[in-house]
Amino acid sequence: MTDEIKPNVNEAPTHDAQLAAENIASGEEKAPKVDFEADYAAAQKLSVSEVDRTGKGAAAAEAATAPKQAVPKQVETKTEAQPTGKPEDYKEIAKEVGPSKGDAVTNVSDDLVEQALEKGQRKN
């Protein structure tokens, strides 16, 4: 299916395009015919390279994307906590897991919140 191009002189982005549009509008040049289906079919042929149509393409892609270093296999480990029933054990674990000194999280007391509210109040 071919479509006829009808150029608009006012929409031409460059001077050459404007001259071509004027020549087509005046009849000095013929408007080009565009066959979208043929262009699309040609583009489909060009979208896959000749190497990719053979087994060599897959081998080349594998070689190009292979990791440079050996990646170790993952090993699944299972850990189970033995129930002790002693609260002291849990306190020790909580201390170990507790926030580190580098964390930005701090404890905020009610007194600290009250002081912040007082400082934030507008003085008349």
Rosetta silent file (secondary structure, phi, psi, omega in degrees, C-alpha in Angstrom):
SEQUENCE: MTDEIKPNVNEAPTHDAQLAAENIASGEEKAPKVDFEADYAAAQKLSVSEVDRTGKGAAAAEAATAPKQAVPKQVETKTEAQPTGKPEDYKEIAKEVGPSKGDAVTNVSDDLVEQALEKGQRKN
SCORE:     score description
SCORE:     0.000 S_00000001
   1 L     0.000  118.950  179.273    0.000    0.000    0.000 S_00000001
   2 E  -101.695  142.583  177.554    1.603    3.242   -1.059 S_00000001
   3 E  -117.547  145.224  179.002    0.711    6.581    0.436 S_00000001
   4 E   -93.764  135.009  179.971    1.261    9.931   -1.150 S_00000001
   5 L   -88.772  129.663  176.954    3.120   12.495    0.884 S_00000001
   6 L  -116.835   98.529 -175.803    1.567   15.947    0.960 S_00000001
   7 L   -73.815  148.667  175.955    4.140   18.335    2.402 S_00000001
   8 L  -111.802  119.860 -175.895    3.170   21.453    4.289 S_00000001
   9 H   -60.925  -35.643 -177.143    5.547   24.351    3.634 S_00000001
  10 H   -71.788  -20.622 -178.131    4.830   25.893    7.055 S_00000001
  11 H   -99.953    3.924 -179.025    5.835   22.705    8.899 S_00000001
  12 L   -69.046  126.874 -175.348    9.163   22.160    7.118 S_00000001
  13 L   -78.183  -23.897 -178.450   11.925   22.020    9.750 S_00000001
  14 L  -127.716  168.802  179.512   14.814   23.122    7.487 S_00000001
  15 H   -65.263  -40.810  178.005   15.300   25.411    4.532 S_00000001
  16 H   -61.652  -41.444  179.152   15.935   22.438    2.208 S_00000001
  17 H   -66.113  -36.702  178.727   12.727   20.795    3.368 S_00000001
  18 H   -66.153  -42.466  178.028   10.840   24.038    2.805 S_00000001
  19 H   -63.258  -42.680  178.936   12.215   24.335   -0.759 S_00000001
  20 H   -63.530  -40.814  179.334   11.310   20.714   -1.489 S_00000001
  21 H   -64.613  -40.108  178.379    7.794   21.267   -0.118 S_00000001
  22 H   -65.772  -40.903  179.354    7.362   24.378   -2.269 S_00000001
  23 H   -65.467  -38.182  177.986    8.570   22.513   -5.387 S_00000001
  24 H   -69.260  -42.115 -179.704    6.167   19.643   -4.737 S_00000001
  25 H   -64.460  -35.879 -179.035    3.280   22.046   -4.062 S_00000001
  26 H   -81.709  -13.205  178.942    3.976   23.961   -7.292 S_00000001
  27 L    94.305    2.517  178.513    4.259   20.741   -9.302 S_00000001
  28 L   -68.554  -33.178  177.833    7.946   21.130  -10.227 S_00000001
  29 L  -122.334  153.391  175.596    8.776   17.893   -8.396 S_00000001
  30 L   -85.206  145.621  176.131    6.747   14.751   -7.879 S_00000001
  31 L   -73.493  136.547  179.780    5.800   13.790   -4.350 S_00000001
  32 L   -68.000  148.384  176.360    7.569   10.611   -3.267 S_00000001
  33 E   -98.304  136.392 -178.901    5.495    7.454   -2.852 S_00000001
  34 E  -118.734  127.220  177.153    5.953    5.560    0.386 S_00000001
  35 E  -109.020   96.784 -174.398    5.198    1.850    0.734 S_00000001
  36 H   -64.402  -38.775 -179.036    5.001    1.289    4.479 S_00000001
  37 H   -64.110  -42.720  179.852    4.526   -2.498    4.257 S_00000001
  38 H   -66.962  -40.526  178.294    7.627   -2.934    2.082 S_00000001
  39 H   -64.822  -38.927  179.563    9.664   -0.662    4.349 S_00000001
  40 H   -66.147  -42.895  179.240    8.471   -2.573    7.403 S_00000001
  41 H   -63.441  -39.892  178.351    9.370   -5.927    5.837 S_00000001
  42 H   -66.442  -38.201  178.883   12.828   -4.632    4.948 S_00000001
  43 H   -66.122  -36.057  178.553   13.310   -3.341    8.484 S_00000001
  44 H   -64.966  -39.099  178.104   12.369   -6.753    9.881 S_00000001
  45 H   -64.849  -37.152 -177.810   15.051   -8.411    7.760 S_00000001
  46 H   -80.740  -15.587 -176.130   17.650   -5.904    8.983 S_00000001
  47 H   -72.777  -19.955  177.615   16.646   -6.183   12.648 S_00000001
  48 L  -117.376  125.445 -177.588   18.336   -9.619   12.957 S_00000001
  49 L   -75.511  164.014  179.862   21.936   -9.921   11.861 S_00000001
  50 L   -62.506  -36.394 -179.288   23.244  -12.756    9.717 S_00000001
  51 H   -65.930  -36.918 -178.642   25.325  -14.078   12.625 S_00000001
  52 H   -70.572  -16.813  179.107   22.248  -14.297   14.836 S_00000001
  53 H   -82.461   -5.643  179.281   20.511  -16.521   12.302 S_00000001
  54 L  -116.457  175.570  177.445   23.157  -19.199   12.859 S_00000001
  55 H   -70.805  -19.145 -179.513   24.423  -21.034   15.928 S_00000001
  56 H   -66.647  -31.693 -179.182   27.499  -18.820   15.975 S_00000001
  57 H   -64.503  -43.352  179.183   25.409  -15.859   17.138 S_00000001
  58 H   -65.093  -39.974  179.062   24.259  -17.624   20.304 S_00000001
  59 H   -66.096  -40.192  179.168   27.819  -18.721   21.071 S_00000001
  60 H   -66.275  -40.292  178.675   29.139  -15.192   20.530 S_00000001
  61 H   -65.839  -40.646  178.018   26.444  -13.722   22.789 S_00000001
  62 H   -62.298  -44.152 -179.971   27.216  -16.290   25.484 S_00000001
  63 H   -66.221  -36.983 -177.767   30.927  -15.507   25.314 S_00000001
  64 H   -72.106  -30.529 -175.829   30.309  -11.756   25.410 S_00000001
  65 H  -103.185    3.071 -179.810   28.017  -11.904   28.448 S_00000001
  66 L   -68.379  142.807  178.754   29.858  -14.601   30.438 S_00000001
  67 L   -66.278  148.415 -178.158   31.127  -13.467   33.853 S_00000001
  68 L   -77.543  -30.542  179.378   34.842  -12.729   34.087 S_00000001
  69 L  -113.623  158.046  178.275   35.246  -14.423   37.486 S_00000001
  70 L   -73.014  133.595  179.560   33.891  -17.727   38.736 S_00000001
  71 L  -102.241  121.996 -178.194   30.704  -17.304   40.733 S_00000001
  72 L   -70.752  152.397  177.900   30.374  -19.773   43.607 S_00000001
  73 L   -71.279  147.386  177.753   27.213  -21.819   43.979 S_00000001
  74 L   -80.029  138.488  178.795   24.842  -20.726   46.685 S_00000001
  75 L  -117.143  126.751 -178.876   24.567  -23.031   49.641 S_00000001
  76 L   -84.266  128.538  177.731   21.425  -22.980   51.694 S_00000001
  77 L  -115.859  144.168 -179.173   22.019  -23.017   55.435 S_00000001
  78 L  -118.105  128.087  176.610   19.390  -23.676   58.028 S_00000001
  79 L  -122.005  141.013  177.938   19.624  -22.293   61.527 S_00000001
  80 L  -128.521  133.165  176.763   17.286  -23.030   64.374 S_00000001
  81 L   -84.433  129.589  178.986   17.158  -21.201   67.655 S_00000001
  82 L   -82.763  122.894  179.750   17.007  -23.545   70.579 S_00000001
  83 L   -68.233  130.947 -179.353   14.290  -22.473   73.007 S_00000001
  84 L  -113.078  -31.346 -178.287   15.724  -21.874   76.450 S_00000001
  85 L    79.012    7.041 -179.748   12.918  -20.133   78.296 S_00000001
  86 L  -102.035  120.585  178.972   15.423  -17.836   80.021 S_00000001
  87 H   -61.857  -28.051 -179.415   14.717  -14.093   79.661 S_00000001
  88 H   -62.385  -35.846  178.918   18.410  -13.313   80.175 S_00000001
  89 H   -62.325  -41.391 -179.078   19.236  -15.032   76.876 S_00000001
  90 H   -69.631  -33.984  177.731   16.802  -12.785   75.028 S_00000001
  91 H   -65.257  -40.002  178.217   18.200   -9.680   76.706 S_00000001
  92 H   -63.755  -44.217  179.441   21.684  -10.604   75.506 S_00000001
  93 H   -62.870  -41.301 -179.705   20.440  -11.144   71.951 S_00000001
  94 H   -63.209  -37.238  177.912   18.596   -7.805   72.050 S_00000001
  95 H   -66.450  -39.163  179.629   21.790   -6.044   73.118 S_00000001
  96 H   -67.293  -39.007 -176.229   23.703   -7.655   70.244 S_00000001
  97 H   -86.670  -13.765 -175.351   21.035   -6.785   67.681 S_00000001
  98 L   -53.403  170.770 -176.833   20.330   -3.337   69.125 S_00000001
  99 L   -62.461  141.163  178.667   21.007   -0.123   67.189 S_00000001
 100 L   -81.929  167.306 -178.198   24.610    0.584   66.382 S_00000001
 101 L   -69.668  -21.760 -178.425   26.337    3.813   67.296 S_00000001
 102 L   -83.746   -9.490 -179.218   26.446    4.866   63.655 S_00000001
 103 L   -71.202  151.492  179.827   22.656    4.772   63.210 S_00000001
 104 L   -85.807   -1.253 -177.996   20.803    8.050   63.032 S_00000001
 105 L   -80.991  132.893  178.021   18.039    6.698   65.280 S_00000001
 106 L  -130.134  164.131  176.065   17.973    8.145   68.797 S_00000001
 107 L   -85.225  132.797  179.668   15.759    7.778   71.825 S_00000001
 108 L  -116.669  121.826  179.679   13.337   10.647   72.265 S_00000001
 109 L   -94.010  166.868  178.393   11.855   11.184   75.705 S_00000001
 110 H   -63.801  -36.321  178.796    8.668   13.039   76.570 S_00000001
 111 H   -62.849  -39.518  179.401   10.731   15.784   78.216 S_00000001
 112 H   -65.015  -39.219  178.177   12.675   16.311   74.997 S_00000001
 113 H   -66.006  -41.570  178.749    9.430   16.611   73.011 S_00000001
 114 H   -62.092  -43.646  179.096    8.068   19.132   75.511 S_00000001
 115 H   -62.458  -39.531  179.168   11.226   21.231   75.254 S_00000001
 116 H   -65.688  -39.805  178.848   10.997   21.182   71.450 S_00000001
 117 H   -65.874  -40.095  178.658    7.357   22.295   71.570 S_00000001
 118 H   -63.990  -43.238  179.933    8.202   25.120   73.957 S_00000001
 119 H   -68.330  -27.345 -178.545   11.038   26.361   71.746 S_00000001
 120 H   -82.722  -11.314 -179.496    8.808   26.143   68.711 S_00000001
 121 L   -72.322  140.729  178.787    6.085   28.323   70.189 S_00000001
 122 L   -75.582  134.970  178.010    5.884   31.860   68.865 S_00000001
 123 L   -97.824  126.920 -178.804    6.630   34.490   71.484 S_00000001
 124 L   -93.647    0.000    0.000    4.353   37.529   71.317 S_00000001
